[in-house]
Coordinates of C-alpha atoms and ligand atoms in Angstrom, one line a residue:
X1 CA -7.2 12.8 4.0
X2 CA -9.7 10.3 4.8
X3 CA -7.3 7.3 4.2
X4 CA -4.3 6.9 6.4
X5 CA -0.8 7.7 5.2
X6 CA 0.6 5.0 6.5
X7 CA -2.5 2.7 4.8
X8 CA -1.7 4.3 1.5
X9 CA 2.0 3.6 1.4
X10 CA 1.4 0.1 2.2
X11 CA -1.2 -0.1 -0.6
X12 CA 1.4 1.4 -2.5
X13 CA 4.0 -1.9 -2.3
X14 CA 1.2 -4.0 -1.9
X15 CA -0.6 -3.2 -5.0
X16 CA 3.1 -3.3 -7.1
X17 CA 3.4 -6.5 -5.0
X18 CA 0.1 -8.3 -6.1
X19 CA -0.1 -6.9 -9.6
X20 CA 3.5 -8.4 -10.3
X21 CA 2.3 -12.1 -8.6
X22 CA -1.1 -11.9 -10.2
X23 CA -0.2 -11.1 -13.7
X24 CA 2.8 -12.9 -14.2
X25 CA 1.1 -16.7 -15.1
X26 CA -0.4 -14.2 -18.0
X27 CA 2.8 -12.7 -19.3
X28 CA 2.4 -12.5 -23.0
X29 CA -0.5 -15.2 -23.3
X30 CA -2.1 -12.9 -25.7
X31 CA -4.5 -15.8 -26.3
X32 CA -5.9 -15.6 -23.2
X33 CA -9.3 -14.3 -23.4
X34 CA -10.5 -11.7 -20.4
X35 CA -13.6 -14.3 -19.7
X36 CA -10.5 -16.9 -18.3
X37 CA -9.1 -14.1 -16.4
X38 CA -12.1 -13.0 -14.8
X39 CA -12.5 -16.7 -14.1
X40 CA -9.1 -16.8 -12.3
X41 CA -10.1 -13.7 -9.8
X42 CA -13.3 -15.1 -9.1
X43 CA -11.7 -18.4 -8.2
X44 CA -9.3 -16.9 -5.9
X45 CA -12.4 -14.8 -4.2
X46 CA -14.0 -18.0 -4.1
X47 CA -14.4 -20.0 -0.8
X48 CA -13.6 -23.3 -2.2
X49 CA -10.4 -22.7 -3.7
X50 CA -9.2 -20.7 -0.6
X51 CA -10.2 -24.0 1.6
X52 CA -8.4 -25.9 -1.4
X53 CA -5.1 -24.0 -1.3
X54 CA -4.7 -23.6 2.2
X55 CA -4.2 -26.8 2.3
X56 CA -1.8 -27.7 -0.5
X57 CA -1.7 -25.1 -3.4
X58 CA 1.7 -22.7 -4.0
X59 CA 1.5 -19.0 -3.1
X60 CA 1.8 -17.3 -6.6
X61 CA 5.6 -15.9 -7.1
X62 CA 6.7 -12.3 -7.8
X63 CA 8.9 -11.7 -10.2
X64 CA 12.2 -9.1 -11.8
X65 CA 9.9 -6.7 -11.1
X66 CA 9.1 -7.0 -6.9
X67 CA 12.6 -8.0 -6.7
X68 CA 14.0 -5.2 -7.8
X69 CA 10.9 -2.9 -6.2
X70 CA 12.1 -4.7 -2.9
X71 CA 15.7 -3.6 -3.3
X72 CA 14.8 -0.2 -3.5
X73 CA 12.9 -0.1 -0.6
X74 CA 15.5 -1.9 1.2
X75 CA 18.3 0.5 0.4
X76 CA 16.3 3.5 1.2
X77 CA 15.3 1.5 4.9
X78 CA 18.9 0.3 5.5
X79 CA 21.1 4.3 3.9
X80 CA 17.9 6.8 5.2
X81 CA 19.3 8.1 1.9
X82 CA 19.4 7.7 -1.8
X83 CA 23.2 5.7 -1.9
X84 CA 23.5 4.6 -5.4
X85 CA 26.3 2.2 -5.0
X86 CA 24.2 0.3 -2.3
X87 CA 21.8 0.1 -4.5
X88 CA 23.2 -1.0 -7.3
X89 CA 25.0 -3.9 -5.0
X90 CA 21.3 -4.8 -3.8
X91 CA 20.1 -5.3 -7.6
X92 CA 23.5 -7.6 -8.2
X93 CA 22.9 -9.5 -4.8
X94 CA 19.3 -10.5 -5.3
X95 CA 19.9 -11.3 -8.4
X96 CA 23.0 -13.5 -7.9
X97 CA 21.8 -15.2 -4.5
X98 CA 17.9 -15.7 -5.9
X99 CA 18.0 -18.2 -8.7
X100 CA 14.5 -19.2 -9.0
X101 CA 13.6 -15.7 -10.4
X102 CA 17.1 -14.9 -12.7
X103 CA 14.8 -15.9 -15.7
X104 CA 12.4 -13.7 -15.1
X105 CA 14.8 -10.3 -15.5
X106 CA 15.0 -8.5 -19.0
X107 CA 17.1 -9.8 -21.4
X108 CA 19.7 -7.3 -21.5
X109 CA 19.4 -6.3 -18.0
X110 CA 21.6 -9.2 -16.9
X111 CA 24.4 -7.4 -18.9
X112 CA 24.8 -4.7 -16.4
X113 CA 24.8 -6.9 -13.2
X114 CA 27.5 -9.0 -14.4
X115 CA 29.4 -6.3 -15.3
X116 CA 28.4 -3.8 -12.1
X117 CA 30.2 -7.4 -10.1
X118 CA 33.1 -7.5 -12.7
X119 CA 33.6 -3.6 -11.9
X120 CA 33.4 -3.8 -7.8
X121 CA 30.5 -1.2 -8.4
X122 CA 33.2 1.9 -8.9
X123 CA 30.8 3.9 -11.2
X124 CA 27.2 2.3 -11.0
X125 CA 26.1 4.5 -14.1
X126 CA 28.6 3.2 -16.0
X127 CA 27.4 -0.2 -17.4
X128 CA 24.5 0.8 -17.6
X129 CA 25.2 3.6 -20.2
X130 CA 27.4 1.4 -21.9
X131 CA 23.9 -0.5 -22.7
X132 CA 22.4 -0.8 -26.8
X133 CA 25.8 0.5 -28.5
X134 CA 26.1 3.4 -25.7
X135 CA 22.0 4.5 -26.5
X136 CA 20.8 2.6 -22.7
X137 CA 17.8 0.8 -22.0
X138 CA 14.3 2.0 -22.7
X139 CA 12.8 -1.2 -21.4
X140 CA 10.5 -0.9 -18.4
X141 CA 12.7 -1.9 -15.8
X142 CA 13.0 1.1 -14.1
X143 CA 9.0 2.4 -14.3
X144 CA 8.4 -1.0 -13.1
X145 CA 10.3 -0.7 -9.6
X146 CA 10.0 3.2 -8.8
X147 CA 7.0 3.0 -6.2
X148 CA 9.1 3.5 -3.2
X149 CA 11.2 6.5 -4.2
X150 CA 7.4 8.0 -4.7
X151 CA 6.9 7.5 -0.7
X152 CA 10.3 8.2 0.2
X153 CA 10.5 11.4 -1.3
X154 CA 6.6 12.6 -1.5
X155 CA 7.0 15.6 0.8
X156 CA 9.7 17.2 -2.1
X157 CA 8.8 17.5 -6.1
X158 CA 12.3 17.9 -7.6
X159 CA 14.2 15.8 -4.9
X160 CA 12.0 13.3 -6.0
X161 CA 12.2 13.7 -9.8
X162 CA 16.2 13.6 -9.4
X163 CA 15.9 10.4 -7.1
X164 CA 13.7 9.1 -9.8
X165 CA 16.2 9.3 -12.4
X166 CA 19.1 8.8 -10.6
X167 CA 17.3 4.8 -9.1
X168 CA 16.6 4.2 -13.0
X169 CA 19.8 4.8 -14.5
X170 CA 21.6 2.2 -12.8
X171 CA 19.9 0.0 -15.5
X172 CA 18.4 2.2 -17.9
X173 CA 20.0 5.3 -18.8
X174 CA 17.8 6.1 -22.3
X175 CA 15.8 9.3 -22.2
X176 CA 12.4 7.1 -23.0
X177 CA 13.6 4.7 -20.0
X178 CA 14.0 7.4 -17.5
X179 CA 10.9 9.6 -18.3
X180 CA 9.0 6.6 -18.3
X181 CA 10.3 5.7 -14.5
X182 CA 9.7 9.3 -13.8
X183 CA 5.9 9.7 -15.2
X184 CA 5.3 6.3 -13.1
X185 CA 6.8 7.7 -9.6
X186 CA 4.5 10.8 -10.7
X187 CA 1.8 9.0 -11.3
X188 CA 1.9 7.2 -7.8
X189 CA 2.6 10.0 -6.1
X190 CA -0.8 11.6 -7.6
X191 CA -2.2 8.7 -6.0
X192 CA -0.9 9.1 -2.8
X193 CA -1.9 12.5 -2.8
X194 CA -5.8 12.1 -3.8
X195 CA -8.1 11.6 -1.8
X196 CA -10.6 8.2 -2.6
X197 CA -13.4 9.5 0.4
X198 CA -13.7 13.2 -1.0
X199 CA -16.0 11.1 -3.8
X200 CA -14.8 9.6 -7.2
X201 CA -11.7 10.4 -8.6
X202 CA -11.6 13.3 -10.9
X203 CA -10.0 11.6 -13.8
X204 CA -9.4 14.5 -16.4
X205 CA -7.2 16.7 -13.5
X206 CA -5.7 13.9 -12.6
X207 CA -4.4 13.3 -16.5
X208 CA -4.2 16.9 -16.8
X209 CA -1.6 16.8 -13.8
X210 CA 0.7 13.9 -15.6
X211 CA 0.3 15.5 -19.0
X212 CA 1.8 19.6 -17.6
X213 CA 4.1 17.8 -15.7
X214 CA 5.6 15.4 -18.7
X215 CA 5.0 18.5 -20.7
X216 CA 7.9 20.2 -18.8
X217 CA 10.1 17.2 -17.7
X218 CA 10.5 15.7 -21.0
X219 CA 13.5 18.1 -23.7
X220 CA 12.4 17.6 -27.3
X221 CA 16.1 18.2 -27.8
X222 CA 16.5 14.4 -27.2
X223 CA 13.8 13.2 -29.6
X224 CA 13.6 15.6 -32.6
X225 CA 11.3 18.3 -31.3
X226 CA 9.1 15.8 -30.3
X227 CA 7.6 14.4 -26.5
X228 CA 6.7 11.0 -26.8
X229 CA 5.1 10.3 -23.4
X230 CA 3.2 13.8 -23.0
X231 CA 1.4 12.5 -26.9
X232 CA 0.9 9.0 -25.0
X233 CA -0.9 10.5 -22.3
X234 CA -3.0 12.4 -24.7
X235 CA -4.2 9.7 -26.6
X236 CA -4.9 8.2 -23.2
X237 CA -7.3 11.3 -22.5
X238 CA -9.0 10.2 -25.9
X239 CA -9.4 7.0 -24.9
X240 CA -10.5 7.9 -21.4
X241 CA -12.9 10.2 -23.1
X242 CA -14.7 7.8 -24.8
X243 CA -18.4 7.3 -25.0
X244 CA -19.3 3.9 -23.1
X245 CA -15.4 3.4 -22.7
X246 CA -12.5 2.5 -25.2
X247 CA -12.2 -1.5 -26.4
X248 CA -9.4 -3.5 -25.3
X249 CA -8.0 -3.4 -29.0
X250 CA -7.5 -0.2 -29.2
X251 CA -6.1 0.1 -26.0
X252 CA -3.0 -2.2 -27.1
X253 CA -2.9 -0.6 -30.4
X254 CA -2.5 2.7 -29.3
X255 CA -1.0 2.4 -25.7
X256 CA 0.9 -0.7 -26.3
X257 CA 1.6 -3.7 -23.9
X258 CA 5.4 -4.2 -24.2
X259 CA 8.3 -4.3 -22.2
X260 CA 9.2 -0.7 -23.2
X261 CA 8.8 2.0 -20.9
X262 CA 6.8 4.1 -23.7
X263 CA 4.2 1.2 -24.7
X264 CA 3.5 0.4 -21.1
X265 CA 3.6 3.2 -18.5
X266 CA 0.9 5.1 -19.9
X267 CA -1.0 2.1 -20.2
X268 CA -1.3 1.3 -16.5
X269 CA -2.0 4.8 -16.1
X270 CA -4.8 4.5 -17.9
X271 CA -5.8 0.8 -16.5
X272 CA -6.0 2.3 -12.7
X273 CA -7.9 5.6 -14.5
X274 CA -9.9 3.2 -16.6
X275 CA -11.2 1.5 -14.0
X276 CA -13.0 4.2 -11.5
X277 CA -16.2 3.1 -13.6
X278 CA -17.2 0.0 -14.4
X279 CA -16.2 -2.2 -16.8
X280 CA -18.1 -4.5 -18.7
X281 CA -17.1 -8.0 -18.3
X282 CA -14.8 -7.6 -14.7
X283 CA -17.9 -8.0 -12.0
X284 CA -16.5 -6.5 -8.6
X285 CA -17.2 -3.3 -6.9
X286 CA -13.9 -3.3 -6.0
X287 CA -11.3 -0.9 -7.6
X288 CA -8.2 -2.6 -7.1
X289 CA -9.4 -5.9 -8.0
X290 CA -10.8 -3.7 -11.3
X291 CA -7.8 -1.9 -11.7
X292 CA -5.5 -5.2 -11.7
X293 CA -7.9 -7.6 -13.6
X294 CA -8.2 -4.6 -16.3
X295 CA -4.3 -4.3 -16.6
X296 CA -3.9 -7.9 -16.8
X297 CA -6.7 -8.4 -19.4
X298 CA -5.0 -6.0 -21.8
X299 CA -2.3 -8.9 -22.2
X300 CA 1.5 -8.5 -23.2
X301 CA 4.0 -7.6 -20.4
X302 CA 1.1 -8.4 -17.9
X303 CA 2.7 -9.0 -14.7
X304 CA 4.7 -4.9 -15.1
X305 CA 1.8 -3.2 -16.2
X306 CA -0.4 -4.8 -13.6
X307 CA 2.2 -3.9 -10.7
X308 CA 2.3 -0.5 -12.2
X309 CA -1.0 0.0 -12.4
X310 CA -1.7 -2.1 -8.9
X311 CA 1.0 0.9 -7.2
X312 CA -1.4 3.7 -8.6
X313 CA -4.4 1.9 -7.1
X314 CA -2.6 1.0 -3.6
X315 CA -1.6 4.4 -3.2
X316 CA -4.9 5.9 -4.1
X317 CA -7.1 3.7 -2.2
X318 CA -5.2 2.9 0.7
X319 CA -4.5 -1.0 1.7
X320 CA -8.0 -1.2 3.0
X321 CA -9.4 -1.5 -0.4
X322 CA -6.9 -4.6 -1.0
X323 CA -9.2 -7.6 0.4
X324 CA -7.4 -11.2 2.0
X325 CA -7.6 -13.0 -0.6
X326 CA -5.0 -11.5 -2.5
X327 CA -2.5 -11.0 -0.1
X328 CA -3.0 -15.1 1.3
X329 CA -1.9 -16.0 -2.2
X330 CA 1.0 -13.9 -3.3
X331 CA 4.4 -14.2 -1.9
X332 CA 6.3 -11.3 -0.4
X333 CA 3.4 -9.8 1.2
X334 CA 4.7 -9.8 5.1
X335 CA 7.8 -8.3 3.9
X336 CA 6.4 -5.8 1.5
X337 CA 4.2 -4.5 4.3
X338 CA 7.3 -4.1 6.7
X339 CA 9.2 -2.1 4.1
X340 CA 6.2 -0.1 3.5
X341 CA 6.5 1.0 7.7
X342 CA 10.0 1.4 7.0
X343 CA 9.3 3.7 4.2
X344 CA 6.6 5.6 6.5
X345 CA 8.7 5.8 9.9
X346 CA 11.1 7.4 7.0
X347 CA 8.6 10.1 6.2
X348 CA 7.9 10.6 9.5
Ligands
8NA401 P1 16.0 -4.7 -20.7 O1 16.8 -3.6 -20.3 O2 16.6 -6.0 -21.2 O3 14.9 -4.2 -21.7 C1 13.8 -5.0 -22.2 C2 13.9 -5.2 -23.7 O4 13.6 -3.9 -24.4 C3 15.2 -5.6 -24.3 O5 15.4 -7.0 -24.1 C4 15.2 -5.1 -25.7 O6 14.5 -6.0 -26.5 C5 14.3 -3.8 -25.6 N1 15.2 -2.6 -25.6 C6 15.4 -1.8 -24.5 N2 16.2 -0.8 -24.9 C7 16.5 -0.9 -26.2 C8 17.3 -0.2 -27.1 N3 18.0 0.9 -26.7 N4 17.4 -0.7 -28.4 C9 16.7 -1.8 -28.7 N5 16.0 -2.5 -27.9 C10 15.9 -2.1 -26.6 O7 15.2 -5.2 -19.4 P2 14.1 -4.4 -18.5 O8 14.6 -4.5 -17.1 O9 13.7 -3.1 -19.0 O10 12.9 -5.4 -18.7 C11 11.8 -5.3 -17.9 C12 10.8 -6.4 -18.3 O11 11.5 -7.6 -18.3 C13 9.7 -6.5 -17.4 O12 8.5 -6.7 -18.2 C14 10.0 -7.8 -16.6 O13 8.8 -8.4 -16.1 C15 10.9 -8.6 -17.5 N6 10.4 -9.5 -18.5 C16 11.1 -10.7 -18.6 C17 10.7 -11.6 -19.5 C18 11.5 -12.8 -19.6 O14 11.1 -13.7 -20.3 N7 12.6 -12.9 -18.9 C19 9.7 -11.4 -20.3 C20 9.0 -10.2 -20.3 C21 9.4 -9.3 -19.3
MG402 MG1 3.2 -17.3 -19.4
MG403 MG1 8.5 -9.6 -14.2
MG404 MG1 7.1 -8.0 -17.1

């Protein structure tokens, strides 16, 4: 491969990093029009503002999602293992000791930390399934933090599907929750596969890939004979399909922008897919910048489905494709970057 591996597992974290700190001022603005948007990436290109905000301007703050993204790194680092219990003492730790970001977890989410603490982590499954009268989670909460078991398990398929599942149901234990964390690790992993210097991405394999693989990961036992996120990622090829690209409308109408794991993973699939051509209205050559200022432009849970999407695009691309600017203005990056070696010595 033309791009390093170690370059593209940094991208990896870096682009869930910088997707999280650069969508989250937009989360659920739906008002916000893509013009302001464009307008706040050209500002931050811009050589004024970075003279300006060098000098007194905060660093833009991650969020639930490169918290939790962060843990798992850390307890892959720290075990050279998947240890569930660790992990699960890592969510409840940087929860409880971070205050400045408590209010930016999912609502329900805060259920199972308190009682994962209360319990002294004995089954760290068990709150969790004890979540929505017994039914679990099928917020985004797990798609939106699986990046790393993508890197730490990329050399074996169904050790990495079973780490997957086994990272997200500590919160989310509801079918839709889990195959959503699972067709996000996938789609990463795709990424980190490709190659960006053996010419443009061939879009329709790579959908192809996602939609035989959800195809035989998802049971239509659990949802009366039917596989919601292999029909998502078909609608995606539709939209992908599209003469002259599909409108941002209906984008949301059909993919959704929520903080489900249904109405959001196979949208920042399609965001990082989306944006291998241009699109009218985001003027840079650049993919990542693209693939983030797309995801973030489709509104809703902004900050997740820009990480998400931001992950697909690191790994792709490699961290060469993610320019200074970004990483001088979002926190986390030096230690995102450090976990990403840690990740790749790992590997190694
Ligand atoms: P979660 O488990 O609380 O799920 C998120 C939401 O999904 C819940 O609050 C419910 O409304 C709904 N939901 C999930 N499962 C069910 C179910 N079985 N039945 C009915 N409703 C259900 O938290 P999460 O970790 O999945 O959330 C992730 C999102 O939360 C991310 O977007 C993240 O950025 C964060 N977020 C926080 C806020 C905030 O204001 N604190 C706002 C948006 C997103
Ligand atoms: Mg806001
Ligand atoms: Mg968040
Ligand atoms: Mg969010």
């Amino acid at each position: 491969c033309g791009i390093s591996r170690l370059s593209k597992f940094r991208g990896a974290l870096l682009g869930a990093l910088l997707g999280d700190c650069l969508g989250s001022p937009f989360e659920f603005d739906d008002d916000e029009s893509p013009i302001v948007i464009h307008k706040f990436f050209e500002k931050l290109e811009g050589p004024d503002f970075k003279f300006f905000f060098l000098l007194l301007a905060p660093k833009y703050a991650y969020t639930d999602d490169s918290a939790m993204t962060k843990c798992v790194a850390k307890s892959f680092v720290s075990q050279g293992c998947l240890d569930e219990k660790d992990l699960a003492k890592r969510f409840v730790t940087e929860f409880y000791s971070d205050r400045r970001r408590a209010n930016t977890y999912g609502q329900h989410v805060v259920d199972v930390f308190h009682k994962l603490r209360a319990l002294k982590f004995a089954d760290p499954f068990k709150p969790a399934s004890e979540q929505f009268n017994g039914t679990g989670s099928y917020g985004n909460g797990g798609a939106m933090r699986i990046s790393p078991v993508a890197l730490f398990c990329h050399t074996d398929y169904d050790v990495m599907l079973h780490t997957a599942k086994r990272v997200t149901q500590i919160t989310h234990t509801h079918a839709l929750g889990v195959n959503g964390a699972i067709l996000q690790c996938l789609a990463v992993h795709e990424g980190l596969t490709q190659d960006p210097t053996q010419g443009p991405l061939d879009v329709e394999k790579f959908t192809d890939g996602l939609i035989s693989k959800m195809q035989m990961i998802e049971q239509t036992d659990e949802f009366d004979g039917k596989r919601p996120f292999h029909t998502q990622l078909l609608i995606m090829k539709k939209l992908l399909a599209k003469e002259g690209g599909a409108n941002v409308h209906e984008v949301k109408e059909s993919l959704g922008n929520d903080v489900t794991a249904i109405f959001s993973v196979p949208t920042a699939i399609f965001s990082f897919l989306r944006a291998q051509k241009p699109i009218p209205g985001i003027e840079t050559e650049n993919k990542f910048r693209r693939t983030v200022q797309y995801a973030i432009s489709l509104g809703g849970d902004t900050d997740t489905i820009a990480s998400m999407a931001g992950a697909i695009a690191g790994a792709y691309f490699g961290e060469e494709e993610i320019s200074d600017p970004y990483r001088k203005y979002c926190e986390g990056v030096e230690e995102f970057l450090e976990l990403a070696d840690g990740l790749y010595e790992l590997a190694k």
